[in-house]
Coordinates of C-alpha atoms in Angstrom, one line a residue:
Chain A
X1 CA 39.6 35.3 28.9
X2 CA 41.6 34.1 25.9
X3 CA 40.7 34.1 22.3
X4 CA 38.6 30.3 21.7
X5 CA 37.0 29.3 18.6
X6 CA 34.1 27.8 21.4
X7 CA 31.3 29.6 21.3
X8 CA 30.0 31.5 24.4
X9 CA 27.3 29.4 24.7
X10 CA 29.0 26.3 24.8
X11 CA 32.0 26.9 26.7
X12 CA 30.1 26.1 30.1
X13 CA 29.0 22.9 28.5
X14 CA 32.3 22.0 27.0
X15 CA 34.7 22.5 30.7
X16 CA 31.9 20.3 32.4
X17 CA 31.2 17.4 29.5
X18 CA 34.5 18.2 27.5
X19 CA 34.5 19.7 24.3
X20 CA 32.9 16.8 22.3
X21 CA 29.9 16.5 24.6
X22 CA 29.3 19.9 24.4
X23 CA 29.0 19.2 20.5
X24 CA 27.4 16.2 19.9
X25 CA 24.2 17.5 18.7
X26 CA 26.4 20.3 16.7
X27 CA 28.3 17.8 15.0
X28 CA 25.5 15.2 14.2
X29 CA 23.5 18.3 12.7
X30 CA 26.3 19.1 10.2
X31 CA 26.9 15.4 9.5
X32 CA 23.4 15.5 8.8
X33 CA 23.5 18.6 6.7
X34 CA 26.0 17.9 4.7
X35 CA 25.0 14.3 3.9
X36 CA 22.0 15.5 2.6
X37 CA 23.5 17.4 0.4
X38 CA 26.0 15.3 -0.2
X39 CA 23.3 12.6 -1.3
X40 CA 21.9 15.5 -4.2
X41 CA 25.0 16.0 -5.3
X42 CA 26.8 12.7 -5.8
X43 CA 24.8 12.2 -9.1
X44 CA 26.0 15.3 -11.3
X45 CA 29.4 14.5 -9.5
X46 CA 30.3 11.5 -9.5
X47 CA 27.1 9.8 -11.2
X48 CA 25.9 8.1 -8.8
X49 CA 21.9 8.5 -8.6
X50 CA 20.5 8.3 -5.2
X51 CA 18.4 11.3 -5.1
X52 CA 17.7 13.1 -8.6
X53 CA 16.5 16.9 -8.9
X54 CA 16.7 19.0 -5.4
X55 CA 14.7 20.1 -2.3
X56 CA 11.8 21.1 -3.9
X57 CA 11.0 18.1 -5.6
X58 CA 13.6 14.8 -5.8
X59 CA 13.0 11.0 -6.6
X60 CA 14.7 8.9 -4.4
X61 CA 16.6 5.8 -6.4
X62 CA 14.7 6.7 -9.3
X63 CA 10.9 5.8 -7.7
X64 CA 10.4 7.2 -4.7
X65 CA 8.6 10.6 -5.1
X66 CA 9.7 13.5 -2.1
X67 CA 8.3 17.3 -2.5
X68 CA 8.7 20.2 -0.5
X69 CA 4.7 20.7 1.0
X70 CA 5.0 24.6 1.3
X71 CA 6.3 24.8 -2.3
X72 CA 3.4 22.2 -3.1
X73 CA 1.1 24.1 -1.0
X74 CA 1.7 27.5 -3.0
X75 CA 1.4 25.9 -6.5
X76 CA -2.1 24.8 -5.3
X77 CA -2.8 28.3 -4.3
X78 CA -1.5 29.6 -7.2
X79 CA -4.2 27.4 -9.7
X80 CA -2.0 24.1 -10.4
X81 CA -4.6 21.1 -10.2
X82 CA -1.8 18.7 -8.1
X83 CA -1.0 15.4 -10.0
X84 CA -0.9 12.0 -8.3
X85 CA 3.2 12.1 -7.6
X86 CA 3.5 15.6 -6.2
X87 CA 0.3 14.8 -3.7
X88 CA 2.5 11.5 -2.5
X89 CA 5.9 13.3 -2.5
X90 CA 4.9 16.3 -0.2
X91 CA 2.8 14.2 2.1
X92 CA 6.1 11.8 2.1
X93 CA 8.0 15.0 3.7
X94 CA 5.2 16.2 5.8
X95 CA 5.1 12.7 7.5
X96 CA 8.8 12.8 8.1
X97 CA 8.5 16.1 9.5
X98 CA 5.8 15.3 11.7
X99 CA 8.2 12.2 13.3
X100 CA 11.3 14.1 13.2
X101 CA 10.3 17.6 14.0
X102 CA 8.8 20.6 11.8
X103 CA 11.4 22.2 11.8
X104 CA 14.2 20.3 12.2
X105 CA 14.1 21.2 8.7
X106 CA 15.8 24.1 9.3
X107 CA 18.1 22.8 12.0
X108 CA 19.0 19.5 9.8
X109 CA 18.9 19.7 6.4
X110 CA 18.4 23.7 5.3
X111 CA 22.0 25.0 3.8
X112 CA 21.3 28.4 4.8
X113 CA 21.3 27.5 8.8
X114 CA 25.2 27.1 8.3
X115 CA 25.3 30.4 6.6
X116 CA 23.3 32.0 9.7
X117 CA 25.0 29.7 12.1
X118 CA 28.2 31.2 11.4
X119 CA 27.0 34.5 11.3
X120 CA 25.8 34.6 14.6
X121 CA 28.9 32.8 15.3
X122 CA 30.9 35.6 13.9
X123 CA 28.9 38.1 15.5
X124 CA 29.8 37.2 18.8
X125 CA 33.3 36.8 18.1
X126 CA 33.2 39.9 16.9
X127 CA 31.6 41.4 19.7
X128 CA 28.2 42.6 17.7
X129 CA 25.6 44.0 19.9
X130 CA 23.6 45.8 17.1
X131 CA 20.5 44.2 17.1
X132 CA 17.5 45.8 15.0
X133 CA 14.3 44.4 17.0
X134 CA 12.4 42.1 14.5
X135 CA 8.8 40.9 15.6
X136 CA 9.5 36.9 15.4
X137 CA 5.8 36.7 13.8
X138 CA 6.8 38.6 11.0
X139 CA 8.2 35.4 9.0
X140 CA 4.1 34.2 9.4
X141 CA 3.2 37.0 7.9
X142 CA 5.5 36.8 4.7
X143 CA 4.2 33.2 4.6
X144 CA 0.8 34.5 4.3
X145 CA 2.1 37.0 2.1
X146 CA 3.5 34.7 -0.3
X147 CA 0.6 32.4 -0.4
X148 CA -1.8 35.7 -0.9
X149 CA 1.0 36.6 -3.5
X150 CA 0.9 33.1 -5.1
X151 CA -2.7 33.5 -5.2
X152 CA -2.8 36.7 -7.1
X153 CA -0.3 36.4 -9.7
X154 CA -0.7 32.4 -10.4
X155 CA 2.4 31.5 -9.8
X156 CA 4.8 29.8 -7.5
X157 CA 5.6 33.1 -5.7
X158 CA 8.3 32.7 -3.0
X159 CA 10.6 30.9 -5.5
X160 CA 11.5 33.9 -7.2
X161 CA 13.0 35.2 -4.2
X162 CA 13.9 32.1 -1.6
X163 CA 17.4 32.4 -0.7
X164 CA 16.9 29.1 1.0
X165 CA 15.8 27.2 -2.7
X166 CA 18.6 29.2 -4.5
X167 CA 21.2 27.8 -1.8
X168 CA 20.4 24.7 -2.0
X169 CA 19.8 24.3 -5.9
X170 CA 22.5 26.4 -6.4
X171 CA 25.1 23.8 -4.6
X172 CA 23.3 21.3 -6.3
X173 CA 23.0 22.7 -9.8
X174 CA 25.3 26.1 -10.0
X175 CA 24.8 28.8 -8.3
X176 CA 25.4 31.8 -10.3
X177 CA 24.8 35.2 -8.8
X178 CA 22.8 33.6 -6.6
X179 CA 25.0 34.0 -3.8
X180 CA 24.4 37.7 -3.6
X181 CA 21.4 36.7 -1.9
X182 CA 23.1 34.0 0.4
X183 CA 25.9 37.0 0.9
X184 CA 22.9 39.6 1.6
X185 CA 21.3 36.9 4.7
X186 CA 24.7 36.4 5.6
X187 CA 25.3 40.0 6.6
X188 CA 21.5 40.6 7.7
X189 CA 22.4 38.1 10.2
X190 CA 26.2 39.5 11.4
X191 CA 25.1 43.1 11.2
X192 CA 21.4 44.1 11.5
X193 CA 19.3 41.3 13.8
X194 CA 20.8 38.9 16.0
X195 CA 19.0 35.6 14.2
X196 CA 17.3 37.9 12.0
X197 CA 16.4 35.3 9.1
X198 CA 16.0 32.0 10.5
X199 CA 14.1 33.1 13.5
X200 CA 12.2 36.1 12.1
X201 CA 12.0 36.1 8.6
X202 CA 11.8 32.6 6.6
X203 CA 8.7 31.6 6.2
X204 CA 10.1 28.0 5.1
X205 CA 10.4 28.1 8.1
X206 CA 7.1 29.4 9.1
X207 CA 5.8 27.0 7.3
X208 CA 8.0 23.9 8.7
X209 CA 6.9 25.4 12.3
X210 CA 3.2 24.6 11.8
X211 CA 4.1 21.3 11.0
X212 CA 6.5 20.8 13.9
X213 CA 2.9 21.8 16.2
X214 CA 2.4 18.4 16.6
X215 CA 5.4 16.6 15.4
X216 CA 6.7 13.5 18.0
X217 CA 10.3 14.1 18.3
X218 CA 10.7 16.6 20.8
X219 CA 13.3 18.2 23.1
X220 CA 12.3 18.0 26.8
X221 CA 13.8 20.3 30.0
X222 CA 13.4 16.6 31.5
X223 CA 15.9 17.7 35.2
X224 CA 15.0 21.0 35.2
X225 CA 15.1 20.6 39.2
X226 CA 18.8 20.7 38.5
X227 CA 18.9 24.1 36.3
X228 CA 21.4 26.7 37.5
X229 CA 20.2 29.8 35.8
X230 CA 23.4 29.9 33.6
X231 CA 21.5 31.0 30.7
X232 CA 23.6 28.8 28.4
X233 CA 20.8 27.5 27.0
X234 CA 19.0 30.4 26.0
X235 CA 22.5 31.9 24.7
X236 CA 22.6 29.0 22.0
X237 CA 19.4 28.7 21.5
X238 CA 17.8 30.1 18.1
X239 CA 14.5 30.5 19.1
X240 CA 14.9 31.4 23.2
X241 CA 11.2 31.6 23.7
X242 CA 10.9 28.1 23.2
X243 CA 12.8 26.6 26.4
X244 CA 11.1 29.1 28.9
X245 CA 7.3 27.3 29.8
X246 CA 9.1 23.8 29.6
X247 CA 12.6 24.7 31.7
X248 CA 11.0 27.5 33.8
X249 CA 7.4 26.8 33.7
X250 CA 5.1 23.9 35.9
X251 CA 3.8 22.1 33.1
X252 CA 5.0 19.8 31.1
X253 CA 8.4 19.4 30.6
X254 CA 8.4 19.0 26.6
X255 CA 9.1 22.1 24.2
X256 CA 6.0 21.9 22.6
X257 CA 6.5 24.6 20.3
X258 CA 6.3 24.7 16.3
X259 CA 9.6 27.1 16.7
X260 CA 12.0 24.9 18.1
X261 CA 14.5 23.1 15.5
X262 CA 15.2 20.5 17.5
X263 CA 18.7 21.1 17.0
X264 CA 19.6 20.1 20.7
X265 CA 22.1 23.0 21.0
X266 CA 20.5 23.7 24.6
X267 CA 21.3 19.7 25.6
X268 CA 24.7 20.3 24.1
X269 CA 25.1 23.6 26.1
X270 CA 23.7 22.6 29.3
X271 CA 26.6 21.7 32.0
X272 CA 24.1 20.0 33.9
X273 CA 22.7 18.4 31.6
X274 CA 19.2 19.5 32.1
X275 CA 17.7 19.0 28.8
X276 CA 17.6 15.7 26.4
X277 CA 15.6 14.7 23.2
X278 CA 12.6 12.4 23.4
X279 CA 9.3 12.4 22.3
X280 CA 6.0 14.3 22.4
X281 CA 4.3 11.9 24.8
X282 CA 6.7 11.0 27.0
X283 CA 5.5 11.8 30.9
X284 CA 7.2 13.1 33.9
X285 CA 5.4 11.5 37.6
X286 CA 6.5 14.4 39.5
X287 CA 4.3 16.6 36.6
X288 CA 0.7 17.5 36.6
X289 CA -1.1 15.3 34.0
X290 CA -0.8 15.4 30.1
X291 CA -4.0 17.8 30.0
X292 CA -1.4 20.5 30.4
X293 CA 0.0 19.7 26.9
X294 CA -2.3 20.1 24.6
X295 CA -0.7 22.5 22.1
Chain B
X1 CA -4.6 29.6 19.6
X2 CA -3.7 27.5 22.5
X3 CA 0.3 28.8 23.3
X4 CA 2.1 26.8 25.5
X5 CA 4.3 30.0 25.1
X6 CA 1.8 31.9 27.1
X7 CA 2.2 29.8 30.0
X8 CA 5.0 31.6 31.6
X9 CA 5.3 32.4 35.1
X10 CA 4.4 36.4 34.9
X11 CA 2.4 36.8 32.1
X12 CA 3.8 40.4 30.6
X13 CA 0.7 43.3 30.5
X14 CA 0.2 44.5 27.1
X15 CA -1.9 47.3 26.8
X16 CA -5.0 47.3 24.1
X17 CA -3.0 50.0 22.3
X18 CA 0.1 48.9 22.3
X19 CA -1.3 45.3 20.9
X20 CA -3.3 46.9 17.5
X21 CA -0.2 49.6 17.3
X22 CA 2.3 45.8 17.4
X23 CA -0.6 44.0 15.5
X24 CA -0.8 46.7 12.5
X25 CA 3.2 47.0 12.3
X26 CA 3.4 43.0 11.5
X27 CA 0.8 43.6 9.1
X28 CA 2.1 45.8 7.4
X29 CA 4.9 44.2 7.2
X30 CA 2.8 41.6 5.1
X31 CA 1.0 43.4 3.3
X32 CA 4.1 45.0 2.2
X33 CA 6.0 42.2 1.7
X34 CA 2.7 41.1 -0.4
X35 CA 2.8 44.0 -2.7
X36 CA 6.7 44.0 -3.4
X37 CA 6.9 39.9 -4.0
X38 CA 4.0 40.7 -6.5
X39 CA 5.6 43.1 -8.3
X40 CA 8.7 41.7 -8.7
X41 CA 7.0 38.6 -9.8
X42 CA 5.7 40.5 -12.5
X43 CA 8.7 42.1 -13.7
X44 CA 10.7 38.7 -13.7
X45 CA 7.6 37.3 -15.6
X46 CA 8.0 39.7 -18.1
X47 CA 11.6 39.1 -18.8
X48 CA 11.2 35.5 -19.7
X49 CA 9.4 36.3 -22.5
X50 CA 12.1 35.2 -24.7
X51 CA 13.2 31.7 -22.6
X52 CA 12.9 28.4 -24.1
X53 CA 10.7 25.9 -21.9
X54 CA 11.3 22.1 -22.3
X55 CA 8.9 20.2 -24.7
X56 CA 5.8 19.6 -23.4
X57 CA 5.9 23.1 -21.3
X58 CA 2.3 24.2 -20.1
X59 CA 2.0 28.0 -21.7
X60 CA 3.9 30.5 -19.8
X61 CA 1.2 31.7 -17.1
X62 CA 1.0 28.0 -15.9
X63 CA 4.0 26.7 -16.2
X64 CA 4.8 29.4 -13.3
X65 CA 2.1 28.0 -11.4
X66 CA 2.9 24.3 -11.8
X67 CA 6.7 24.2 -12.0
X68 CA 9.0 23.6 -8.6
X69 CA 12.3 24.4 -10.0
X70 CA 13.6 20.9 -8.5
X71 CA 15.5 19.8 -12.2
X72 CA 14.6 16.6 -12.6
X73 CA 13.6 17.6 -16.6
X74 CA 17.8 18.9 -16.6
X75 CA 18.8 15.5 -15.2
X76 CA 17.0 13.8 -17.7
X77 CA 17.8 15.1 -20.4
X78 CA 20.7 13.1 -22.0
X79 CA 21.9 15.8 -24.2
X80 CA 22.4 18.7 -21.5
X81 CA 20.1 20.8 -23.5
X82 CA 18.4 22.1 -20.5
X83 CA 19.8 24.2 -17.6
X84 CA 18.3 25.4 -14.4
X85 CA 18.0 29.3 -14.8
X86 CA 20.1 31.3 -11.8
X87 CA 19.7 34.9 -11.1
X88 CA 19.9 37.5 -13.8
X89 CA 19.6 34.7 -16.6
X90 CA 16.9 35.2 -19.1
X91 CA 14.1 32.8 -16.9
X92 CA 13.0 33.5 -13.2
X93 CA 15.8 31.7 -11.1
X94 CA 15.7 27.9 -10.8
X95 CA 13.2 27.2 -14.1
X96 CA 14.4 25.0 -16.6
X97 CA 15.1 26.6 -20.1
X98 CA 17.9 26.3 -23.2
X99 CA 19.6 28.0 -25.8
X100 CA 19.5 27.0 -28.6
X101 CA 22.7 28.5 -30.0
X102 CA 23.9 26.5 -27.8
X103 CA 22.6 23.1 -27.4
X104 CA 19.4 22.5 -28.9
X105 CA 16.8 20.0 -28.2
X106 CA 17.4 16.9 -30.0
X107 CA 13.8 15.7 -30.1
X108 CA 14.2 12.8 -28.2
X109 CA 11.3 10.3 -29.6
X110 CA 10.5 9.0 -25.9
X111 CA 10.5 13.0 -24.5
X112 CA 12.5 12.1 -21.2
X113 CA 12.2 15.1 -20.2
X114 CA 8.7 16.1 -19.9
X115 CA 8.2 12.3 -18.4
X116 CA 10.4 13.0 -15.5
X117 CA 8.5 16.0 -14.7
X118 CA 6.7 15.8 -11.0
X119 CA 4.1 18.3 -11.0
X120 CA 2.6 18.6 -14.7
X121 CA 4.2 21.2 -15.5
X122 CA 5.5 19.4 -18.3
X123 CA 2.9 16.6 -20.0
X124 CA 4.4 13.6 -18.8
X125 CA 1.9 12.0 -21.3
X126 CA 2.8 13.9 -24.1
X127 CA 2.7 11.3 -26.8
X128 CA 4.9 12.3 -29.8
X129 CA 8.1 14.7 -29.5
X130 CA 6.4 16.5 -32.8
X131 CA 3.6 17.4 -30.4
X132 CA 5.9 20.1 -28.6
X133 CA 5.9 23.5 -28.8
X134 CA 8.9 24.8 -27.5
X135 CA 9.0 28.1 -30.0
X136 CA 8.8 28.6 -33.9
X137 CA 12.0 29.4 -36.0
X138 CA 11.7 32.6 -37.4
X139 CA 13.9 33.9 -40.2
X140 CA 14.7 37.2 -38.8
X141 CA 17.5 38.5 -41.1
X142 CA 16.7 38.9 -44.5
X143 CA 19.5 40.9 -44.9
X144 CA 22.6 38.6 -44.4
X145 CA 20.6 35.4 -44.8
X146 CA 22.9 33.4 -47.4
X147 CA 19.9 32.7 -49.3
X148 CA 18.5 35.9 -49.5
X149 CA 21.8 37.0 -50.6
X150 CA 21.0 34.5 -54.2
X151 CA 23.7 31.5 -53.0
X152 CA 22.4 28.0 -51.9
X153 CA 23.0 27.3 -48.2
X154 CA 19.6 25.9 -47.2
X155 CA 21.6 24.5 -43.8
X156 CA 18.5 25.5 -41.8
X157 CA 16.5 22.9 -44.4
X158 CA 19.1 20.3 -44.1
X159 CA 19.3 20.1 -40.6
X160 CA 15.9 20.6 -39.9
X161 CA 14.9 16.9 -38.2
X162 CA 11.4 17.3 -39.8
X163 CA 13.0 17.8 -43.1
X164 CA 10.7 18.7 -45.6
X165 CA 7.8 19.9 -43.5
X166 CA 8.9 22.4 -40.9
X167 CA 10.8 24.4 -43.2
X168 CA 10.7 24.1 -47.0
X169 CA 12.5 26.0 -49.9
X170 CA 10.5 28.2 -52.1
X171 CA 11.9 29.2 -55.5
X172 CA 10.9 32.7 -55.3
X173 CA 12.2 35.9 -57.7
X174 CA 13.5 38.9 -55.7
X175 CA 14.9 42.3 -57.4
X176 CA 14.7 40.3 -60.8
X177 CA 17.3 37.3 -59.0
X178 CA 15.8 33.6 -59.1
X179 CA 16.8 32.5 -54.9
X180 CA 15.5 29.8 -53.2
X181 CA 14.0 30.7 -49.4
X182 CA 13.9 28.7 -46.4
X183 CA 9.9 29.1 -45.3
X184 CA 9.4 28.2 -41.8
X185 CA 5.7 26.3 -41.3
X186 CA 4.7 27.5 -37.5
X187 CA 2.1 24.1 -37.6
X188 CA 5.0 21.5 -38.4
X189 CA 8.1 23.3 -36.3
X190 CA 8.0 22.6 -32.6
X191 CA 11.1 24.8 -31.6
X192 CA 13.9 22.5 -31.1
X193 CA 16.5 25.4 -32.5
X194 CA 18.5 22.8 -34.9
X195 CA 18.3 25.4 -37.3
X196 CA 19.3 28.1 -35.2
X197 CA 22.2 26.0 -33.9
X198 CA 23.3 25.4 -37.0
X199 CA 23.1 28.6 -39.2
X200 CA 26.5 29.6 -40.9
X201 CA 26.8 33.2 -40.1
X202 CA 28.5 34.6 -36.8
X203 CA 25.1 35.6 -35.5
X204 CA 22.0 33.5 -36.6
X205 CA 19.4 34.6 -39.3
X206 CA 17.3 32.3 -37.9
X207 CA 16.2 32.1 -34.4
X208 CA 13.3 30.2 -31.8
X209 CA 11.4 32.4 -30.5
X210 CA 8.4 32.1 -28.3
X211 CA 5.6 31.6 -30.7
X212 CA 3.9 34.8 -28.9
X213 CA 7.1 36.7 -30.1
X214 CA 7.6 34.9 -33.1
X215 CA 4.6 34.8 -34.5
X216 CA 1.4 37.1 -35.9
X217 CA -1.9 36.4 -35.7
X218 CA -5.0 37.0 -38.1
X219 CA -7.8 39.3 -37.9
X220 CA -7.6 43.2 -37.1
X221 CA -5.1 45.7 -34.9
X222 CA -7.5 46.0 -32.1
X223 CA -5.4 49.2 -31.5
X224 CA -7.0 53.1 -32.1
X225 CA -10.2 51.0 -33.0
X226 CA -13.9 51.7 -31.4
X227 CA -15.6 48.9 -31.4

């Protein structure tokens, strides 16, 4: 087979839907991504003042308060009686996250799922195998770490580290050396473990994945009667153990789980279009009744 | 938990052992990861000893607690006084701070900056920009200090923008020469680094410091003492 910039995952999709098809979702997510950003950093550019500060805490056209809950949630840990505005602007995100998905988070807005995107892009390209086994609980754990952490020394304890805050206020305000630590997840992710910080490490997104528990938008196997076992799917996917009880299982239909991204790389994938995005209570009549999908 | 991820088809056998062997591993993972965030926090805590918060900044321990790093004090500020901190400056990464070499805080009567604030960290409701303690100006070279050298340049007193009261001139006799010495007055100086900004020499005599660096306190050396 020739040398194409498609990835492996998508190249089933893109001969049977054509190449756009098989990248809608993709190319929405980026659009997405980068418009977010974009929004932040209009105002030092250019001066114009949608959104002032950065992901951990913004005002949106100079009222509307927004705040990162698990940042919020560790400054509570760490002693910080909450004031009126921080309360509103991190139960502002939480709500959004609960209609849009917990962690679409990651698969939408976070900076660094480009940079691990494209490493696991790279990986494959480059014909990577090495692949240190990671537990995928192990990001819960460093969530629970940090808040134990935030706890203990009073203070805001996963900032001083976050590669995913230092991306994104680094595009926003200057970067510095931060992007030795953007460089370091970069290789983590081409060298050591195949998805090794998105879907093993980050407790943002940890954190974003408890949310996403009981969010409404959801991606659904919704013909999985028409599944060929290609394994597409599973090959784009970022969090694989997500599709199998919904595609493969007799339940329900929906990936319920707080790991999915909803980035809708497996409907973009599929050349048969198995998959599609709805919502959380959406029924199948051919399925056994909604008692199954209590998450 | 109830784990729609558990529903698979053939549920895998895992052993007792091999489940406490998998359980302790993640664990330790944490508690690692604990113990190592911890200290590192600690260490980056003790290098900001010398930053410069905003006006209105709780002390040190809970500002760390309180602040997001999000920048809205650095947007408001009209005179780009402040700057987010990235890795290896003098403040943990992403907290606002200045120089005041630099740019130093121009006491803004309305404080914008504390007001933006969106978790306290700052005092939005700080009333009076003489209210702020960002530091005390200390005179730390007496030895190339123009004044202390018998000539007249008193900039620090000039430009000091609570002239009169945060620093004064005292007509004092040293090694039998009449000099006058700028006298900083730690209850009247709220840190701003005018002064600083604007001393004469290559490097300043004068500097803001962090009161607990610039400052003494009364009473006795605890130190070697039984009590």
């Amino acid at each position: 087979m020739g040398f194409t910039l498609t990835s492996e995952g998508r190249r089933e999709g893109a001969a049977a839907k054509g190449w756009l098809r098989a990248h809608k979702w993709w190319l929405l997510r980026r659009l997405c991504q980068v418009s977010v950003l974009g929004i932040f950093m209009i105002g030092p550019m250019a001066g114009v003042w949608i959104m002032r500060g950065n992901f951990a805490s913004s005002e949106l056209l100079g009222t509307v308060p927004l705040a990162d809950p698990y940042i919020f949630v560790q400054s509570l840990v760490a002693g910080n009686p909450p004031i009126a505005i921080a309360v509103i602007g991190a139960a502002l995100i939480t709500a959004l996250y609960l209609v849009v998905g917990g962690r679409a988070y990651c698969g939408w807005v976070c900076p660094v799922n480009v940079v691990t995107d494209s490493a696991f892009w790279l990986r494959e390209k480059l014909g990577i195998t090495r692949d240190r086994k990671l537990d995928r609980r192990t990001r819960v754990w460093i969530l629970l770490a940090s808040l134990v952490t935030s706890f203990a020394t009073g203070t805001i304890a996963w900032e001083f580290v976050n590669p995913v805050s230092i991306l994104q206020r680094g595009l926003i305000f200057g970067i510095g050396a931060g992007w030795g630590i953007v460089v370091a997840v970069f290789l983590l992710d081409l060298f050591v473990t195949r998805r090794g910080w998105c879907s093993h490490l980050c407790p943002v997104g940890a954190f974003y994945g408890v949310i996403g528990r009981g969010s409404l938008v959801r991606v659904a196997a919704a013909r999985r009667e028409d599944c060929t076992n290609c394994g597409k799917c599973f090959n784009v996917c970022t969090e694989p153990h997500v599709i199998t009880p919904a595609l493969k299982g007799n339940g329900t239909r929906l990936i319920l789980s707080g790991d999915c991204v909803n980035c809708g790389s497996c409907i973009d994938s599929c050349p048969v279009d198995v998959f599609e995005m709805t919502q959380r209570f959406r029924t199948w009549p051919v399925d056994p009744p909604a008692a199954d999908r209590v998450s | 938990m109830a784990d729609p991820e558990g529903k698979t088809n053939k549920p895998k056998e895992i052993s007792r052992r091999e489940m406490i062997v998998g359980a302790s591993k993640v664990a330790g993972v944490g508690c690692l990861a604990a113990v190592a965030l911890a200290k590192y926090v600690d260490t980056a805590r003790a290098r900001d000893a010398q930053a410069l918060r905003p006006p209105g900044a709780l002390p040190e321990e809970e500002f760390l607690a309180a602040c997001v790093r999000c920048g809205l004090c650095v947007r408001a500020c009209p005179y780009d006084t402040l700057h987010l901190a990235t890795l290896g400056d003098m403040a943990p990464v992403g907290t606002p701070y200045f120089v005041a070499r630099e740019t130093p805080c121009f006491m803004c009567p309305d404080v914008p900056c504390a007001k933006a604030c969106p978790t306290g960290a700052l005092d939005r409701d700080i009333g009076n920009i003489r209210e702020a303690d960002m530091g005390v100006a200390v005179l730390v070279d007496h030895e190339n200090c123009l004044n202390y050298r018998g000539m007249h340049c008193s900039i620090c007193h000039r430009v000091c923008p609570i002239l009169n009261e945060a620093i004064t001139l005292e007509p004092q006799v040293i090694r039998g020469r009449k000099m006058v010495i700028p006298v900083v007055h730690s209850d009247k100086c709220t840190g701003c680094g005018t002064c600083e900004k604007q001393c004469v020499l290559k490097e300043a005599a004068i500097r803001v410091l962090p009161r607990k660096l610039g400052l003494g306190a009364p009473g006795r050396n605890p130190a070697g003492r039984t009590s």
